[in-house]
Each structure stands twice: as structure tokens, then as C-alpha cells.
PDB file of C-alpha atoms in Angstrom:
ATOM      1  CA  ASP A  95      76.756  85.817  80.899  1.00 93.00           C
ATOM      2  CA  VAL A  96      77.028  87.984  83.371  1.00 93.00           C
ATOM      3  CA  SER A  97      75.909  91.660  83.874  1.00 93.00           C
ATOM      4  CA  ILE A  98      78.125  94.373  84.911  1.00 90.00           C
ATOM      5  CA  LEU A  99      77.221  97.758  85.159  1.00 88.00           C
ATOM      6  CA  GLY A 100      74.850  97.496  82.514  1.00 91.00           C
ATOM      7  CA  GLN A 101      77.530  96.084  80.421  1.00 92.00           C
ATOM      8  CA  THR A 102      77.036  92.446  79.087  1.00 95.00           C
ATOM      9  CA  VAL A 103      80.386  90.357  79.373  1.00 95.00           C
ATOM     10  CA  LYS A 104      80.342  87.268  77.719  1.00 95.00           C
ATOM     11  CA  LYS A 105      82.611  84.498  77.041  1.00 94.00           C
ATOM     12  CA  GLU A 106      83.393  86.024  73.012  1.00 96.00           C
ATOM     13  CA  SER A 107      83.937  89.330  74.894  1.00 95.00           C
ATOM     14  CA  ASP A 108      87.307  90.477  73.178  1.00 96.00           C
ATOM     15  CA  ASP A 109      90.425  92.105  75.364  1.00 96.00           C
ATOM     16  CA  ASP A 110      89.537  95.601  74.417  1.00 95.00           C
ATOM     17  CA  PHE A 111      86.294  95.909  75.803  1.00 95.00           C
ATOM     18  CA  LEU A 112      87.523  94.258  79.357  1.00 95.00           C
ATOM     19  CA  SER A 113      90.379  95.869  79.593  1.00 94.00           C
ATOM     20  CA  LYS A 114      88.410  99.299  79.058  1.00 93.00           C
ATOM     21  CA  LEU A 115      85.606  98.076  81.476  1.00 94.00           C
ATOM     22  CA  ARG A 116      88.392  96.915  84.177  1.00 94.00           C
ATOM     23  CA  LEU A 117      90.040 100.073  83.785  1.00 94.00           C
ATOM     24  CA  ASN A 118      87.215 102.650  83.845  1.00 90.00           C
ATOM     25  CA  ASN A 119      84.840 100.920  86.005  1.00 91.00           C
ATOM     26  CA  ILE A 120      86.111  98.395  88.796  1.00 94.00           C
ATOM     27  CA  GLY A 121      89.314  98.959  91.200  1.00 93.00           C
ATOM     28  CA  PHE A 122      91.488  95.691  92.462  1.00 94.00           C
ATOM     29  CA  VAL A 123      93.267  95.683  95.330  1.00 93.00           C
ATOM     30  CA  PHE A 124      95.331  92.617  95.567  1.00 90.00           C
ATOM     31  CA  GLN A 125      96.398  90.779  98.665  1.00 86.00           C
ATOM     32  CA  THR A 126     100.413  91.179  97.853  1.00 88.00           C
ATOM     33  CA  PHE A 127      99.827  94.751  96.935  1.00 91.00           C
ATOM     34  CA  ASN A 128     100.822  94.801  93.245  1.00 94.00           C
ATOM     35  CA  LEU A 129     102.729  98.150  93.126  1.00 97.00           C
ATOM     36  CA  ILE A 130     105.736  98.275  90.812  1.00 97.00           C
ATOM     37  CA  SER A 131     109.128  98.539  92.853  1.00 97.00           C
ATOM     38  CA  THR A 132     110.480 101.210  90.670  1.00 98.00           C
ATOM     39  CA  MET A 133     107.957 103.560  91.186  1.00 98.00           C
ATOM     40  CA  THR A 134     107.224 105.969  94.373  1.00 98.00           C
ATOM     41  CA  ALA A 135     103.605 106.064  95.433  1.00 98.00           C
ATOM     42  CA  LEU A 136     102.651 108.722  93.479  1.00 98.00           C
ATOM     43  CA  GLU A 137     103.716 107.402  90.404  1.00 98.00           C
ATOM     44  CA  ASN A 138     101.658 104.463  91.465  1.00 98.00           C
ATOM     45  CA  VAL A 139      98.501 105.590  91.974  1.00 98.00           C
ATOM     46  CA  MET A 140      99.255 107.808  88.703  1.00 98.00           C
ATOM     47  CA  LEU A 141      99.851 104.538  86.488  1.00 97.00           C
ATOM     48  CA  PRO A 142      95.853 103.517  86.271  1.00 96.00           C
ATOM     49  CA  MET A 143      95.285 107.497  84.934  1.00 96.00           C
ATOM     50  CA  THR A 144      98.172 107.627  82.551  1.00 97.00           C
ATOM     51  CA  ILE A 145      97.365 104.222  81.156  1.00 96.00           C
ATOM     52  CA  ASP A 146      93.484 105.806  80.352  1.00 95.00           C
ATOM     53  CA  ASN A 147      95.098 109.090  79.032  1.00 95.00           C
ATOM     54  CA  LYS A 148      92.324 111.182  79.871  1.00 94.00           C
ATOM     55  CA  LEU A 149      93.765 113.974  82.493  1.00 95.00           C
ATOM     56  CA  GLU A 150      96.801 115.885  81.947  1.00 97.00           C
ATOM     57  CA  GLU A 151      99.374 114.990  83.743  1.00 97.00           C
ATOM     58  CA  GLU A 152      99.192 117.922  85.635  1.00 97.00           C
ATOM     59  CA  GLU A 153      95.546 116.896  86.924  1.00 96.00           C
ATOM     60  CA  GLN A 154      97.073 113.638  87.166  1.00 97.00           C
ATOM     61  CA  ILE A 155      99.375 114.324  89.826  1.00 97.00           C
ATOM     62  CA  ASP A 156      96.816 116.524  91.794  1.00 96.00           C
ATOM     63  CA  ARG A 157      94.562 113.872  91.884  1.00 94.00           C
ATOM     64  CA  ALA A 158      96.691 111.377  93.517  1.00 96.00           C
ATOM     65  CA  LYS A 159      98.159 113.711  95.601  1.00 96.00           C
ATOM     66  CA  SER A 160      94.498 113.802  96.524  1.00 91.00           C
ATOM     67  CA  LEU A 161      94.085 110.601  97.031  1.00 91.00           C
ATOM     68  CA  LEU A 162      97.025 109.281  99.216  1.00 93.00           C
ATOM     69  CA  LYS A 163      96.068 112.286 101.604  1.00 90.00           C
ATOM     70  CA  ALA A 164      92.916 110.730 101.576  1.00 82.00           C
ATOM     71  CA  VAL A 165      94.891 107.305 102.536  1.00 84.00           C
ATOM     72  CA  GLY A 166      96.488 109.471 105.334  1.00 86.00           C
ATOM     73  CA  LEU A 167      99.678 109.477 103.192  1.00 93.00           C
ATOM     74  CA  GLU A 168     100.563 112.754 101.954  1.00 94.00           C
ATOM     75  CA  ASP A 169     103.946 112.644 103.490  1.00 97.00           C
ATOM     76  CA  ARG A 170     105.218 109.408 101.713  1.00 97.00           C
ATOM     77  CA  VAL A 171     104.139 110.651  98.452  1.00 97.00           C
ATOM     78  CA  ASP A 172     107.990 110.197  97.045  1.00 98.00           C
ATOM     79  CA  HIS A 173     108.537 106.933  98.587  1.00 98.00           C
ATOM     80  CA  LEU A 174     108.851 103.777  97.102  1.00 98.00           C
ATOM     81  CA  PRO A 175     107.436 100.360  98.053  1.00 97.00           C
ATOM     82  CA  SER A 176     110.465  99.133  99.890  1.00 97.00           C
ATOM     83  CA  GLU A 177     110.743 102.017 102.317  1.00 97.00           C
ATOM     84  CA  LEU A 178     106.474 101.804 103.307  1.00 96.00           C
ATOM     85  CA  SER A 179     105.342  99.376 105.984  1.00 91.00           C
ATOM     86  CA  GLY A 180     103.011  96.626 104.673  1.00 88.00           C
ATOM     87  CA  GLY A 181      99.929  98.999 105.906  1.00 87.00           C
ATOM     88  CA  GLU A 182     101.300 101.478 103.982  1.00 92.00           C
ATOM     89  CA  GLN A 183     101.975  99.911 100.862  1.00 93.00           C
ATOM     90  CA  GLN A 184      98.189  98.630 101.191  1.00 90.00           C
ATOM     91  CA  ARG A 185      97.168 102.298 101.586  1.00 90.00           C
ATOM     92  CA  VAL A 186      98.551 102.987  98.253  1.00 94.00           C
ATOM     93  CA  ALA A 187      96.986  99.894  96.543  1.00 94.00           C
ATOM     94  CA  ILE A 188      93.945 101.086  97.824  1.00 90.00           C
ATOM     95  CA  ALA A 189      94.690 104.907  96.157  1.00 92.00           C
ATOM     96  CA  ARG A 190      95.742 103.178  93.030  1.00 96.00           C
ATOM     97  CA  SER A 191      92.603 101.263  92.464  1.00 93.00           C
ATOM     98  CA  LEU A 192      90.016 104.229  93.561  1.00 90.00           C
ATOM     99  CA  SER A 193      92.458 106.990  90.690  1.00 93.00           C
ATOM    100  CA  ASN A 194      89.883 106.226  87.725  1.00 91.00           C
ATOM    101  CA  LYS A 195      87.073 106.303  89.995  1.00 87.00           C
ATOM    102  CA  PRO A 196      85.223 102.959  90.189  1.00 89.00           C
ATOM    103  CA  ASP A 197      82.313 102.054  90.016  1.00 86.00           C
ATOM    104  CA  VAL A 198      82.804  98.896  92.089  1.00 91.00           C
ATOM    105  CA  LEU A 199      85.887  97.915  94.482  1.00 93.00           C
ATOM    106  CA  LEU A 200      86.943  94.210  94.024  1.00 95.00           C
ATOM    107  CA  LEU A 201      89.282  93.172  97.002  1.00 94.00           C
ATOM    108  CA  ASP A 202      91.772  89.659  97.813  1.00 94.00           C
ATOM    109  CA  GLU A 203      92.044  89.506 101.154  1.00 90.00           C
ATOM    110  CA  PRO A 204      93.519  93.231 101.678  1.00 87.00           C
ATOM    111  CA  THR A 205      94.613  92.334 104.936  1.00 86.00           C
ATOM    112  CA  GLY A 206      95.943  89.233 104.640  1.00 83.00           C
ATOM    113  CA  ASP A 207      99.662  90.373 105.237  1.00 76.00           C
ATOM    114  CA  LEU A 208      98.855  92.682 107.633  1.00 80.00           C
ATOM    115  CA  ASP A 209      99.600  92.954 111.545  1.00 83.00           C
ATOM    116  CA  SER A 210      96.014  93.663 114.031  1.00 87.00           C
ATOM    117  CA  ASN A 211      96.347  97.590 113.527  1.00 86.00           C
ATOM    118  CA  SER A 212      97.004  97.952 109.894  1.00 83.00           C
ATOM    119  CA  THR A 213      93.818  96.100 109.701  1.00 86.00           C
ATOM    120  CA  ILE A 214      92.193  97.650 111.343  1.00 89.00           C
ATOM    121  CA  GLU A 215      93.360 101.041 109.915  1.00 84.00           C
ATOM    122  CA  VAL A 216      92.548  99.746 106.018  1.00 83.00           C
ATOM    123  CA  MET A 217      89.170  98.122 107.291  1.00 90.00           C
ATOM    124  CA  ASN A 218      87.860 101.466 108.554  1.00 89.00           C
ATOM    125  CA  LEU A 219      89.387 103.603 105.371  1.00 84.00           C
ATOM    126  CA  LEU A 220      87.435 100.967 103.234  1.00 88.00           C
ATOM    127  CA  LEU A 221      84.336 101.436 105.169  1.00 90.00           C
ATOM    128  CA  SER A 222      84.673 105.301 104.496  1.00 86.00           C
ATOM    129  CA  ILE A 223      85.033 104.738 101.187  1.00 84.00           C
ATOM    130  CA  ASN A 224      82.019 102.530 100.890  1.00 88.00           C
ATOM    131  CA  LYS A 225      79.783 104.917 102.465  1.00 85.00           C
ATOM    132  CA  PHE A 226      81.440 108.391 101.681  1.00 77.00           C
ATOM    133  CA  GLY A 227      84.280 108.196  99.094  1.00 67.00           C
ATOM    134  CA  PRO A 228      87.767 108.606 100.171  1.00 58.00           C
ATOM    135  CA  ASN A 229      87.445 112.387 100.311  1.00 52.00           C
ATOM    136  CA  LYS A 230      83.799 113.583 100.781  1.00 49.00           C
ATOM    137  CA  ASP A 231      84.848 116.811 101.505  1.00 49.00           C
ATOM    138  CA  LYS A 232      86.975 117.669  98.263  1.00 51.00           C
ATOM    139  CA  GLY A 233      83.948 115.335  95.969  1.00 51.00           C
ATOM    140  CA  ILE A 234      86.488 112.447  94.480  1.00 50.00           C
ATOM    141  CA  LEU A 235      84.299 110.091  94.599  1.00 51.00           C
ATOM    142  CA  SER A 236      80.765 109.162  95.459  1.00 69.00           C
ATOM    143  CA  PRO A 237      80.169 105.837  97.847  1.00 79.00           C
ATOM    144  CA  THR A 238      81.359 103.139  96.544  1.00 85.00           C
ATOM    145  CA  THR A 239      80.554  99.377  96.108  1.00 90.00           C
ATOM    146  CA  ILE A 240      82.957  97.211  97.773  1.00 93.00           C
ATOM    147  CA  VAL A 241      83.050  93.436  96.992  1.00 95.00           C
ATOM    148  CA  MET A 242      85.785  91.515  99.595  1.00 95.00           C
ATOM    149  CA  VAL A 243      87.104  88.399  99.812  1.00 95.00           C
ATOM    150  CA  THR A 244      88.624  87.421 103.042  1.00 93.00           C
ATOM    151  CA  HIS A 245      89.114  84.248 105.679  1.00 91.00           C
ATOM    152  CA  ASN A 246      89.055  86.409 108.610  1.00 92.00           C
ATOM    153  CA  PRO A 247      85.523  86.537 110.706  1.00 93.00           C
ATOM    154  CA  GLU A 248      86.779  89.285 112.870  1.00 93.00           C
ATOM    155  CA  LEU A 249      86.013  91.541 109.998  1.00 94.00           C
ATOM    156  CA  GLU A 250      82.138  90.628 109.636  1.00 94.00           C
ATOM    157  CA  CYS A 251      81.201  93.492 111.186  1.00 95.00           C
ATOM    158  CA  TYR A 252      82.270  95.568 108.634  1.00 96.00           C
ATOM    159  CA  ALA A 253      79.857  93.725 105.973  1.00 95.00           C
ATOM    160  CA  ASP A 254      76.533  94.849 105.050  1.00 94.00           C
ATOM    161  CA  ARG A 255      75.758  91.441 103.175  1.00 96.00           C
ATOM    162  CA  ILE A 256      78.173  88.215 104.517  1.00 96.00           C
ATOM    163  CA  LEU A 257      78.497  85.733 102.318  1.00 96.00           C
ATOM    164  CA  TYR A 258      79.558  81.849 103.096  1.00 95.00           C
ATOM    165  CA  VAL A 259      81.437  79.630 100.800  1.00 94.00           C
ATOM    166  CA  LYS A 260      81.397  76.388 101.165  1.00 95.00           C
ATOM    167  CA  ASP A 261      83.268  73.519  99.080  1.00 96.00           C
ATOM    168  CA  GLY A 262      82.534  76.086  96.177  1.00 94.00           C
ATOM    169  CA  LYS A 263      79.105  77.176  95.804  1.00 96.00           C
ATOM    170  CA  PHE A 264      77.187  80.114  98.527  1.00 95.00           C
ATOM    171  CA  SER A 265      76.233  78.192 101.361  1.00 97.00           C
ATOM    172  CA  HIS A 266      74.253  80.809 103.312  1.00 96.00           C
ATOM    173  CA  GLN A 267      74.112  84.947 104.053  1.00 96.00           C
ATOM    174  CA  VAL A 268      73.875  87.109 106.842  1.00 96.00           C
ATOM    175  CA  ILE A 269      72.858  90.516 106.521  1.00 96.00           C
ATOM    176  CA  ASN A 270      74.267  93.260 109.162  1.00 94.00           C
ATOM    177  CA  LYS A 271      71.682  96.151 109.601  1.00 93.00           C
ATOM    178  CA  TYR A 272      74.920  98.343 110.947  1.00 92.00           C
ATOM    179  CA  GLN A 273      78.536  98.224 109.772  1.00 93.00           C
ATOM    180  CA  ILE A 274      80.449  98.652 112.998  1.00 92.00           C
ATOM    181  CA  ALA A 275      84.416 100.250 112.583  1.00 93.00           C
ATOM    182  CA  LEU A 276      86.658  98.815 114.921  1.00 91.00           C
ATOM    183  CA  THR A 277      89.031 101.222 117.126  1.00 91.00           C
ATOM    184  CA  VAL A 278      92.880 100.068 117.464  1.00 81.00           C
TER     185      VAL A 278
END
């Protein structure tokens, strides 16, 4: 068993419970973005809200636009993934992962396919989300817990806690007193 945000997940947990937990409490950012190729950036960000069906469509549109603005893509809302750079696609994926105001954000090699400048931009954005939410002035989110898997040791400066894995087990940890954003 594992406890996630006060909810116990067991081997016997049903799909409905697990789906709701993921939809409402956990945001996912995948290395390969997993954007829907036939949907615009705006529609991709709206997708989790549409599935959740708690907001009216106009509220979903407003929230998606706010999130895209928070990740610096307010001028790309009507673009398909194929019309976006890798860094822009990753920022759309980050915005989508935040659409239902998750408590935890899980990232799998979020910079693995990005060039060094895009990597720094994405990581600086994630550090800001971790500390303040994507747009603290608009009150979109409070600080968000981020768990990231990466093979890139240059990104350790962004973490407050680093767990190293060797042979499938945690081998040791390092605590950073200060998280540091890099510059392009």
C-alpha cells in the first residue's frame, strides 16, 4: 500500500478511484510530450478540464489561456503540436499538467529531447511553479510539489532533494539548501 495525499492506494484499488486520483491530484509531464496531434495548444491544455467536467467551457478556455500565458505561449494557443518547437510542446505539456490544479507534478525526463537553451527555460519555469505556482499574481496555483526523474546531472541545482538510484534501489540522497535557476 502507498498513501498519496491522504488516500491509500492498494493493489485492489479500482480503476475509477485511481483515475480520479490522477485526474484531480497528479499532473504528468512525459518526455515525449504526449500532446494530441489534431488538437491546438489550447485544446490540449483544456483536455483534462474537459474530462473532469467541473468547469463551464468558457472557464476552461480562460484557465487554459492563463496557463499558456504563464508558460510564455499566449501567442501560440491556436497552433498544432507540429507547428511548435520541442520546447514549446513541452511548455504546452506542462500547462496541460497544471490544468486541474494538481497537488503533485510528476515529470519523466522533461528535458530529455530539448536543446540546452530550451532545457534551461523549462527548468526555470518548473522551479517557479515549484516555489510559487505558474502565475502567483493570478492565484492559479499554490506552490506545487514536483518529482522529476532525469539522467542529467546538470539539473541537480534545481532540486531541493536528490535521490540517486543504483541497481534499482535508492543508494543515497543529497539535500540542496538553495535551489538555483540557470541562465541562458
